[in-house]
mmCIF file of C-alpha atoms in Angstrom:
data_model
loop_
_atom_site.group_PDB
_atom_site.id
_atom_site.type_symbol
_atom_site.label_atom_id
_atom_site.label_comp_id
_atom_site.label_asym_id
_atom_site.label_seq_id
_atom_site.Cartn_x
_atom_site.Cartn_y
_atom_site.Cartn_z
ATOM 1 C CA PRO A 45 11.755 -2.871 13.246
ATOM 2 C CA GLY A 46 14.791 -2.347 11.607
ATOM 3 C CA SER A 47 16.214 -6.103 12.177
ATOM 4 C CA GLY A 48 17.607 -6.771 7.942
ATOM 5 C CA LYS A 49 13.924 -7.854 6.672
ATOM 6 C CA THR A 50 14.221 -5.364 3.806
ATOM 7 C CA PHE A 51 17.430 -6.035 2.842
ATOM 8 C CA LEU A 52 17.818 -9.670 2.911
ATOM 9 C CA ALA A 53 14.390 -9.957 0.702
ATOM 10 C CA GLN A 54 17.582 -7.257 -1.786
ATOM 11 C CA ARG A 55 19.934 -9.649 -1.182
ATOM 12 C CA LEU A 56 17.821 -12.676 -1.842
ATOM 13 C CA ALA A 57 16.105 -11.027 -4.900
ATOM 14 C CA THR A 58 19.674 -9.991 -5.742
ATOM 15 C CA ILE A 59 21.151 -13.617 -5.806
ATOM 16 C CA SER A 60 18.397 -15.308 -7.404
ATOM 17 C CA HIS A 61 18.005 -12.897 -10.155
ATOM 18 C CA LEU A 62 14.555 -11.936 -9.093
ATOM 19 C CA ARG A 63 13.416 -8.012 -8.951
ATOM 20 C CA LEU A 64 12.140 -7.149 -5.924
ATOM 21 C CA ILE A 65 8.815 -5.322 -5.533
ATOM 22 C CA PRO A 66 8.438 -3.781 -1.827
ATOM 23 C CA PHE A 67 5.347 -2.959 -0.170
ATOM 24 C CA ASN A 68 5.395 -1.975 3.350
ATOM 25 C CA ILE A 69 1.758 -2.046 4.494
ATOM 26 C CA THR A 70 2.108 0.697 7.540
ATOM 27 C CA GLN A 71 2.537 3.202 4.622
ATOM 28 C CA MET A 72 -0.655 2.816 3.401
ATOM 29 C CA ARG A 73 -3.191 4.077 3.863
ATOM 30 C CA SER A 74 -6.085 2.388 2.754
ATOM 31 C CA LYS A 75 -7.322 -0.899 1.203
ATOM 32 C CA ALA A 76 -6.564 1.384 -2.199
ATOM 33 C CA ASP A 77 -3.874 1.719 -1.921
ATOM 34 C CA LEU A 78 -2.801 -2.197 -1.246
ATOM 35 C CA LEU A 79 -5.436 -2.043 -4.473
ATOM 36 C CA ALA A 80 -3.016 0.293 -6.660
ATOM 37 C CA CYS A 81 0.504 -2.746 -5.660
ATOM 38 C CA PHE A 82 -1.601 -5.570 -6.466
ATOM 39 C CA ASP A 83 -1.499 -3.174 -10.222
ATOM 40 C CA THR A 84 2.240 -2.144 -9.401
ATOM 41 C CA ILE A 85 3.365 -6.080 -9.739
ATOM 42 C CA VAL A 86 1.093 -6.487 -12.855
ATOM 43 C CA ALA A 87 2.998 -3.775 -14.523
ATOM 44 C CA ALA A 88 6.020 -5.169 -13.484
ATOM 45 C CA GLN A 89 5.326 -8.391 -14.642
ATOM 46 C CA GLY A 90 4.236 -7.136 -18.327
ATOM 47 C CA GLU A 91 7.124 -4.692 -18.422
ATOM 48 C CA GLU A 92 10.062 -7.602 -18.299
ATOM 49 C CA ARG A 93 9.724 -11.657 -18.337
ATOM 50 C CA ARG A 94 12.120 -11.698 -14.635
ATOM 51 C CA LYS A 95 10.309 -13.269 -12.232
ATOM 52 C CA LEU A 96 9.462 -11.416 -9.264
ATOM 53 C CA LEU A 97 10.144 -11.605 -5.765
ATOM 54 C CA VAL A 98 6.887 -9.266 -3.638
ATOM 55 C CA PHE A 99 8.215 -8.053 -0.610
ATOM 56 C CA VAL A 100 5.642 -7.453 1.607
ATOM 57 C CA ASP A 101 6.601 -5.778 5.444
ATOM 58 C CA GLU A 102 4.911 -4.864 8.286
ATOM 59 C CA ILE A 103 1.631 -7.642 7.226
ATOM 60 C CA ASN A 104 0.222 -8.013 10.779
ATOM 61 C CA ALA A 105 -0.227 -4.298 10.553
ATOM 62 C CA PRO A 106 -3.757 -3.030 10.200
ATOM 63 C CA LEU A 107 -4.839 -1.333 7.302
ATOM 64 C CA ASP A 108 -8.530 1.268 8.048
ATOM 65 C CA GLY A 109 -8.293 -0.755 11.140
ATOM 66 C CA MET A 110 -8.534 -4.288 9.978
ATOM 67 C CA PRO A 111 -6.146 -6.832 9.563
ATOM 68 C CA MET A 112 -5.126 -7.562 5.680
ATOM 69 C CA TYR A 113 -4.386 -10.657 5.476
ATOM 70 C CA GLY A 114 -7.290 -11.652 4.246
ATOM 71 C CA SER A 115 -6.651 -9.021 0.862
ATOM 72 C CA PHE A 116 -4.167 -11.414 0.191
ATOM 73 C CA LEU A 117 -5.975 -14.506 -0.310
ATOM 74 C CA THR A 118 -7.499 -14.003 -4.288
ATOM 75 C CA PRO A 119 -3.716 -13.493 -5.300
ATOM 76 C CA LEU A 120 -2.024 -16.051 -2.857
ATOM 77 C CA GLU A 121 -4.768 -18.835 -3.873
ATOM 78 C CA ASP A 122 -6.324 -18.425 -7.737
ATOM 79 C CA GLY A 123 -3.474 -15.439 -8.873
ATOM 80 C CA SER A 124 -6.465 -12.784 -9.487
ATOM 81 C CA TYR A 125 -7.753 -9.825 -7.842
ATOM 82 C CA VAL A 126 -11.054 -7.760 -8.518
ATOM 83 C CA ARG A 127 -10.264 -3.621 -8.858
ATOM 84 C CA ASP A 128 -13.691 -1.720 -10.459
ATOM 85 C CA GLY A 129 -15.347 -4.290 -10.329
ATOM 86 C CA LYS A 130 -13.271 -6.076 -13.066
ATOM 87 C CA ILE A 131 -10.687 -9.646 -12.121
ATOM 88 C CA CYS A 132 -7.330 -8.861 -12.535
ATOM 89 C CA THR A 133 -4.232 -11.474 -13.077
ATOM 90 C CA ILE A 134 -1.285 -11.604 -11.197
ATOM 91 C CA SER A 135 1.643 -13.968 -12.306
ATOM 92 C CA PRO A 136 3.481 -16.323 -10.677
ATOM 93 C CA CYS A 137 5.570 -14.631 -8.358
ATOM 94 C CA ILE A 138 7.114 -15.054 -5.453
ATOM 95 C CA TRP A 139 5.805 -13.716 -2.440
ATOM 96 C CA VAL A 140 7.358 -13.250 1.183
ATOM 97 C CA PHE A 141 5.508 -11.217 4.267
ATOM 98 C CA ALA A 142 7.353 -10.097 7.543
ATOM 99 C CA GLY A 143 5.911 -8.953 10.087
ATOM 100 C CA THR A 144 6.124 -7.810 13.845
ATOM 101 C CA ALA A 145 4.084 -10.844 15.487
ATOM 102 C CA ARG A 146 3.160 -13.659 14.326
ATOM 103 C CA PRO A 147 -0.363 -13.904 12.440
ATOM 104 C CA SER A 148 -3.007 -14.915 14.982
ATOM 105 C CA VAL A 149 -4.776 -18.327 13.785
ATOM 106 C CA SER A 150 -7.229 -17.374 16.397
ATOM 107 C CA GLY A 151 -8.865 -13.921 15.695
ATOM 108 C CA THR A 152 -7.429 -12.555 18.934
ATOM 109 C CA ASN A 153 -6.308 -9.625 17.037
ATOM 110 C CA GLY A 154 -9.605 -8.032 18.407
ATOM 111 C CA HIS A 155 -11.512 -8.960 15.143
ATOM 112 C CA SER A 156 -13.356 -12.459 15.267
ATOM 113 C CA ASP A 157 -11.870 -14.699 13.027
ATOM 114 C CA HIS A 158 -14.194 -14.230 10.051
ATOM 115 C CA GLN A 159 -12.580 -10.607 9.429
ATOM 116 C CA ASP A 160 -8.712 -11.222 10.619
ATOM 117 C CA LYS A 161 -8.372 -13.972 7.669
ATOM 118 C CA SER A 162 -5.078 -15.220 9.075
ATOM 119 C CA SER A 163 -6.141 -18.947 9.143
ATOM 120 C CA ASP A 164 -7.147 -18.704 6.000
ATOM 121 C CA PHE A 165 -3.932 -16.195 5.081
ATOM 122 C CA ILE A 166 -1.372 -19.127 7.004
ATOM 123 C CA SER A 167 -3.304 -21.984 5.023
ATOM 124 C CA ARG A 168 -1.968 -20.305 1.634
ATOM 125 C CA LEU A 169 1.662 -19.502 2.741
ATOM 126 C CA SER A 170 3.565 -22.562 0.829
ATOM 127 C CA LEU A 171 6.069 -22.293 3.915
ATOM 128 C CA GLY A 172 3.875 -21.434 6.687
ATOM 129 C CA VAL A 173 5.245 -19.212 9.185
ATOM 130 C CA VAL A 174 8.653 -19.192 9.276
ATOM 131 C CA ASN A 175 9.932 -17.364 12.812
ATOM 132 C CA LEU A 176 13.538 -16.306 11.934
ATOM 133 C CA THR A 177 13.879 -15.077 15.662
ATOM 134 C CA ARG A 178 14.630 -17.319 18.617
ATOM 135 C CA ASP A 179 11.766 -15.952 21.011
ATOM 136 C CA ALA A 180 8.394 -17.765 21.408
ATOM 137 C CA PRO A 181 5.274 -16.013 19.619
ATOM 138 C CA GLN A 182 3.662 -13.054 21.902
ATOM 139 C CA GLY A 183 1.983 -14.504 24.781
ATOM 140 C CA GLN A 184 3.460 -18.098 24.355
ATOM 141 C CA HIS A 185 6.640 -19.542 26.636
ATOM 142 C CA PRO A 186 8.966 -20.687 24.775
ATOM 143 C CA SER A 187 8.746 -24.841 26.111
ATOM 144 C CA THR A 188 4.641 -24.640 24.934
ATOM 145 C CA THR A 189 5.402 -23.242 21.604
ATOM 146 C CA VAL A 190 4.276 -25.709 18.731
ATOM 147 C CA VAL A 191 5.996 -25.679 15.707
ATOM 148 C CA ASP A 192 5.491 -28.008 12.797
ATOM 149 C CA VAL A 193 8.603 -30.052 11.671
ATOM 150 C CA ALA A 194 7.900 -28.467 7.583
ATOM 151 C CA GLN A 195 8.353 -25.114 8.981
ATOM 152 C CA ASP A 196 11.010 -26.681 11.897
ATOM 153 C CA ASP A 197 12.812 -27.545 8.306
ATOM 154 C CA ALA A 198 12.265 -24.680 7.040
ATOM 155 C CA ALA A 199 13.705 -21.492 9.195
ATOM 156 C CA GLN A 200 16.394 -24.184 9.976
ATOM 157 C CA GLN A 201 16.764 -24.028 6.047
ATOM 158 C CA LEU A 202 16.383 -20.577 5.900
ATOM 159 C CA ARG A 203 18.419 -20.292 8.414
ATOM 160 C CA ALA A 204 21.224 -21.940 6.787
ATOM 161 C CA LEU A 205 20.528 -19.929 3.262
ATOM 162 C CA GLU A 206 21.732 -16.255 6.007
ATOM 163 C CA ASN A 207 24.806 -17.884 7.280
ATOM 164 C CA VAL A 208 25.666 -18.269 3.469
ATOM 165 C CA TYR A 209 24.785 -15.024 2.530
ATOM 166 C CA ILE A 210 26.535 -13.798 5.909
ATOM 167 C CA GLY A 211 29.850 -15.962 5.125
ATOM 168 C CA VAL A 212 30.376 -15.028 1.889
ATOM 169 C CA ALA A 213 29.237 -10.803 1.999
ATOM 170 C CA GLN A 214 32.668 -11.721 5.303
ATOM 171 C CA VAL A 215 35.061 -13.006 2.285
ATOM 172 C CA LYS A 216 33.835 -10.373 -0.234
ATOM 173 C CA ALA A 217 34.086 -7.156 2.765
ATOM 174 C CA GLU A 218 37.903 -9.328 3.668
ATOM 175 C CA PHE A 219 39.078 -9.419 -0.119
ATOM 176 C CA SER A 220 37.579 -7.470 -2.558
ATOM 177 C CA ASP A 221 38.933 -9.322 -5.189
ATOM 178 C CA VAL A 222 36.879 -12.772 -4.672
ATOM 179 C CA ARG A 223 34.754 -12.630 -8.048
ATOM 180 C CA ARG A 224 33.045 -16.198 -6.750
ATOM 181 C CA VAL A 225 33.185 -18.182 -3.605
ATOM 182 C CA SER A 226 32.553 -22.354 -4.165
ATOM 183 C CA GLU A 227 29.874 -24.212 -2.210
ATOM 184 C CA HIS A 228 32.325 -25.935 -0.760
ATOM 185 C CA VAL A 229 33.240 -23.155 1.687
#
């Protein structure tokens, strides 16, 4: 919390010319609120042709006492969700999920894996789980942390992108008349 996750999502959307649609699981009261989020995405896609960056913060927070990973399986896989017995379609968009804990792949969040669905959720993420902190996942010693090579490459790329953003922000803060910074810089 307070580490700049939403700020980073805002900046990524801005520099990528995407419309940001942010949600926070901790601000929802029921699964109906989550369905309303999907409705918001569909409505935004109908309003304009610009691609969306959908940012879901606190993905690991429970809603109605249950993890919400399973609610994202069909939207991520098929681009659809069910509302009042009808199948609604979500056009392709960029999904970014952030949380304060790594999704459990074994259902150790106090729920069976059938209820948790975190391993299915992880399998649908293009970049897998990317840990932007130097800390090991909860309960693991850093030396025993298993990191997939592709995920490690993705994490390095995200850190590099973040460093570029920080550098550009510092140049703009110091030299307010600068309008563009070359890739060579």
